[in-house]
mmCIF file of C-alpha atoms in Angstrom:
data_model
loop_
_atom_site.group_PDB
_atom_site.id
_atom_site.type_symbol
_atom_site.label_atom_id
_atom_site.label_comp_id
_atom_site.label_asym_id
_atom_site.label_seq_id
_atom_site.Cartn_x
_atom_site.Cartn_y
_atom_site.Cartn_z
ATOM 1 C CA UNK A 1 4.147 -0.130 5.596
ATOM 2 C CA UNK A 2 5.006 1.258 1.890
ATOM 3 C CA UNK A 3 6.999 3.412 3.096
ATOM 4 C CA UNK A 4 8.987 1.524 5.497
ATOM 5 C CA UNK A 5 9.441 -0.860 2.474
ATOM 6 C CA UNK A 6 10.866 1.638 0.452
ATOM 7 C CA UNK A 7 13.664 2.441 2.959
ATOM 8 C CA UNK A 8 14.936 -1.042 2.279
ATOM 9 C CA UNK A 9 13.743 -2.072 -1.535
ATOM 10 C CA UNK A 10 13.531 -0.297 -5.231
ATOM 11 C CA UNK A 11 9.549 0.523 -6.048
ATOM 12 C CA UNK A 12 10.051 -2.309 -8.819
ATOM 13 C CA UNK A 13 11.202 -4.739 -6.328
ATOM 14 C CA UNK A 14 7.809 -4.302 -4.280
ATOM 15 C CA UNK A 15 5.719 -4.431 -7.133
ATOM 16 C CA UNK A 16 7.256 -7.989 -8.398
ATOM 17 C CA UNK A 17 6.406 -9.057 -5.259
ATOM 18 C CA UNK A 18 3.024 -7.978 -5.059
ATOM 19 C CA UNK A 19 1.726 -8.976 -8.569
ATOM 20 C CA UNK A 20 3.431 -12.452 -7.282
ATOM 21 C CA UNK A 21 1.194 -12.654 -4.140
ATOM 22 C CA UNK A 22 -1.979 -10.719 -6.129
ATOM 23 C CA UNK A 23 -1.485 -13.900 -9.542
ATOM 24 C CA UNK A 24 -0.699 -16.720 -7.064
ATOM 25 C CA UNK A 25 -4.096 -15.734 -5.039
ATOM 26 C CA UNK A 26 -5.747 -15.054 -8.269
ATOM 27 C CA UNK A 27 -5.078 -18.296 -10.652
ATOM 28 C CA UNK A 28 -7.052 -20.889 -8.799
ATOM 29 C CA UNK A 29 -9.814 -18.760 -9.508
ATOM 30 C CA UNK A 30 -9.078 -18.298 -12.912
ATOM 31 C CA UNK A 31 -8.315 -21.535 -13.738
ATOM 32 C CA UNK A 32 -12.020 -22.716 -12.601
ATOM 33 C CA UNK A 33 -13.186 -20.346 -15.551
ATOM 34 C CA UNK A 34 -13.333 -21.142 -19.247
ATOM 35 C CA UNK A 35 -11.100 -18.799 -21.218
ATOM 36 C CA UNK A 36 -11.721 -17.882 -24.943
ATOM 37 C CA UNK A 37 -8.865 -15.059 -25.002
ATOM 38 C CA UNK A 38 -8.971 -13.354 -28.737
ATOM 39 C CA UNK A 39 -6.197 -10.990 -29.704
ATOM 40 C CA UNK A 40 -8.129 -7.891 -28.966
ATOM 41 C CA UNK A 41 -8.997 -9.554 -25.242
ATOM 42 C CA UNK A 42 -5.331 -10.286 -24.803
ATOM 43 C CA UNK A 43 -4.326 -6.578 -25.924
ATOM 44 C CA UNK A 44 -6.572 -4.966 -23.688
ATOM 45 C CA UNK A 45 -5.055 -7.255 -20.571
ATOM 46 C CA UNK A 46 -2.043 -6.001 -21.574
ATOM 47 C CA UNK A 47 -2.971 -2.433 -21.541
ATOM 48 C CA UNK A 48 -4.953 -2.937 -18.656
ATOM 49 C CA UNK A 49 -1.674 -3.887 -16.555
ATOM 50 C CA UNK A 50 0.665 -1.686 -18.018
ATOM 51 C CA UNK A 51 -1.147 1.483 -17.550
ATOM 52 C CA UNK A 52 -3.233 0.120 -13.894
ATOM 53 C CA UNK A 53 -1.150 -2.520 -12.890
ATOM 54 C CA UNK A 54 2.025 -1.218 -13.556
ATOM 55 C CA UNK A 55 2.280 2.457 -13.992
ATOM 56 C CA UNK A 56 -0.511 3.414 -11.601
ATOM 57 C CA UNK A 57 1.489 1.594 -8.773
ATOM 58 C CA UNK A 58 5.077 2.461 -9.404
ATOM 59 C CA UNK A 59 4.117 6.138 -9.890
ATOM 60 C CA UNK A 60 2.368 6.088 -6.496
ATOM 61 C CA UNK A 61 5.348 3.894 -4.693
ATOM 62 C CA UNK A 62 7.765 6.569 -6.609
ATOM 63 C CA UNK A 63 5.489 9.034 -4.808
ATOM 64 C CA UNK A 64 5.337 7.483 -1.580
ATOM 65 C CA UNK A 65 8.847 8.623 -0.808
ATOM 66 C CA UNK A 66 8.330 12.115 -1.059
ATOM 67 C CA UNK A 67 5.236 12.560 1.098
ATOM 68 C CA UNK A 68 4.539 12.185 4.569
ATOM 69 C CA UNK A 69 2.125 9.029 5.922
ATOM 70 C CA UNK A 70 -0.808 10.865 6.776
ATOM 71 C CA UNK A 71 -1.009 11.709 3.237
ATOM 72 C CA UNK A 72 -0.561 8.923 1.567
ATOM 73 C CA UNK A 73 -2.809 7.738 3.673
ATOM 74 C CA UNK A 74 -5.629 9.782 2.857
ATOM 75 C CA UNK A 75 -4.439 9.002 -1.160
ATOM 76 C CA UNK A 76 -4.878 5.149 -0.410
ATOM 77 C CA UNK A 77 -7.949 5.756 1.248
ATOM 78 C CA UNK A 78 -9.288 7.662 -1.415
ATOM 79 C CA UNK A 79 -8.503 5.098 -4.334
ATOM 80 C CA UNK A 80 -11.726 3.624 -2.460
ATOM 81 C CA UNK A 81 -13.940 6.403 -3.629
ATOM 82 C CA UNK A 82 -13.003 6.265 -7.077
ATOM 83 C CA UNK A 83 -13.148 2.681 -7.641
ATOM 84 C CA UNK A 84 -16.782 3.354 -6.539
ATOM 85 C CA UNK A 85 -17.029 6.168 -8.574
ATOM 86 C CA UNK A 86 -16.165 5.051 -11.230
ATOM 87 C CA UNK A 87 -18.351 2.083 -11.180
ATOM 88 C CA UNK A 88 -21.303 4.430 -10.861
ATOM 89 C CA UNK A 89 -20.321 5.502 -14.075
ATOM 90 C CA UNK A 90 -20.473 2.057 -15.445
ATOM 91 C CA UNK A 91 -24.010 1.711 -14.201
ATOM 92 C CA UNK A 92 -23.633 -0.128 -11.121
ATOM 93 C CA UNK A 93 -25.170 0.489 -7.721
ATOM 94 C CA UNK A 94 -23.745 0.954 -4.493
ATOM 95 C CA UNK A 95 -25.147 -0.657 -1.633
ATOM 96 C CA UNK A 96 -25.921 1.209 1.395
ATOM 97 C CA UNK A 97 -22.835 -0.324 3.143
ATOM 98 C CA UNK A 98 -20.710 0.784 0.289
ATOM 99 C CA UNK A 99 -22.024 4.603 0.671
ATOM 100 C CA UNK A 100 -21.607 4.768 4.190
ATOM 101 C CA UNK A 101 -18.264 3.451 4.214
ATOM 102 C CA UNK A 102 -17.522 5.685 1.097
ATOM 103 C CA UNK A 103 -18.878 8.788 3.979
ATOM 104 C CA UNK A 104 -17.187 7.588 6.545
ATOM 105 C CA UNK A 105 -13.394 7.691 4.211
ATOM 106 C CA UNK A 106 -14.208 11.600 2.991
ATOM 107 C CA UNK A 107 -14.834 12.779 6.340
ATOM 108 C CA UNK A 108 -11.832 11.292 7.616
ATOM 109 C CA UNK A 109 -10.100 12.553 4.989
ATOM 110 C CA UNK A 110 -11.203 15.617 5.242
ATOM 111 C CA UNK A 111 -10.622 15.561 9.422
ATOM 112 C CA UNK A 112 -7.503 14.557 8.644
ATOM 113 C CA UNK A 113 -6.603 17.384 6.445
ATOM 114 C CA UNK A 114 -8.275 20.101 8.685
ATOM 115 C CA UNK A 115 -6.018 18.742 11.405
ATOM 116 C CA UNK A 116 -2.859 19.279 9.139
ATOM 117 C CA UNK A 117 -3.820 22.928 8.372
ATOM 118 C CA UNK A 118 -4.183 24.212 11.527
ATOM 119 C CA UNK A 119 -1.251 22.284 12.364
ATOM 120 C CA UNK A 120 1.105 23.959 9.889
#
C-alpha cells in the first residue's frame, strides 16, 4: 500500500495524514488522563516525535521507493521484533503469544529471503 501511495503523494504528504488519523484515534484516550506536562516532559515529546515519529517514518517512506515489496515487507515485519526487543531491554516480559508470533515473523523473513537468493 506504501508504495502504491507514493506513486501518487510526497512521503510528507502521507505522514500528515497518518499522524492525523494516529492523534484523532489517540486524544479521546488522552483526554480521559490527567496531564501534569513539565518542561523536561514536553521536551522529551518533542524529541520523541521528531526523531520516531518523524524521521524514523519519512526515512523509511523515502526508502520505500527504492526497494522492492517483498522487502519492505520483511523491514515492516521486522519493526515487530524490535519493538519487542527492545522492551526486553526495558525489563518487560513477553508473553508466550508474543514469542511465537515474534518466531513465526523471523522465519518468514528468513523464507522469504532464502526464496529471493535462489531466485536471483
Amino acid at each position: 500500500l506504501g508504495k502504491k501511495l507514493l506513486r501518487s503523494y510526497s512521503p510528507a504528504v502521507i505522514m500528515l495524514y497518518q499522524c492525523a488519523i494516529i492523534s484523532c484515534l489517540a486524544l479521546p484516550f488522552a483526554l480521559l488522563e490527567p496531564w501534569q506536562l513539565t518542561a523536561v516532559k514536553l521536551m522529551g515529546l518533542c524529541l520523541y516525535s521528531l526523531l520516531v515519529c518523524l524521521l524514523a517514518a519519512g526515512l523509511y517512506l523515502h526508502g520505500l521507493r527504492h526497494v522492492e515489496a517483498q522487502h519492505a515487507g520483511i523491514l515492516a515485519y521486522s519493526e515487530l521484533l524490535f519493538v519487542v526487543l527492545l522492551g526486553v531491554l526495558f525489563g518487560e516480559t513477553p508473553g508466550p503469544s508474543i514469542v511465537a508470533g515474534g518466531f513465526l515473523i523471523a522465519i518468514s523473513g528468513f523464507i522469504i529471503l532464502r526464496a529471493e537468493s535462489r531466485r536471483a
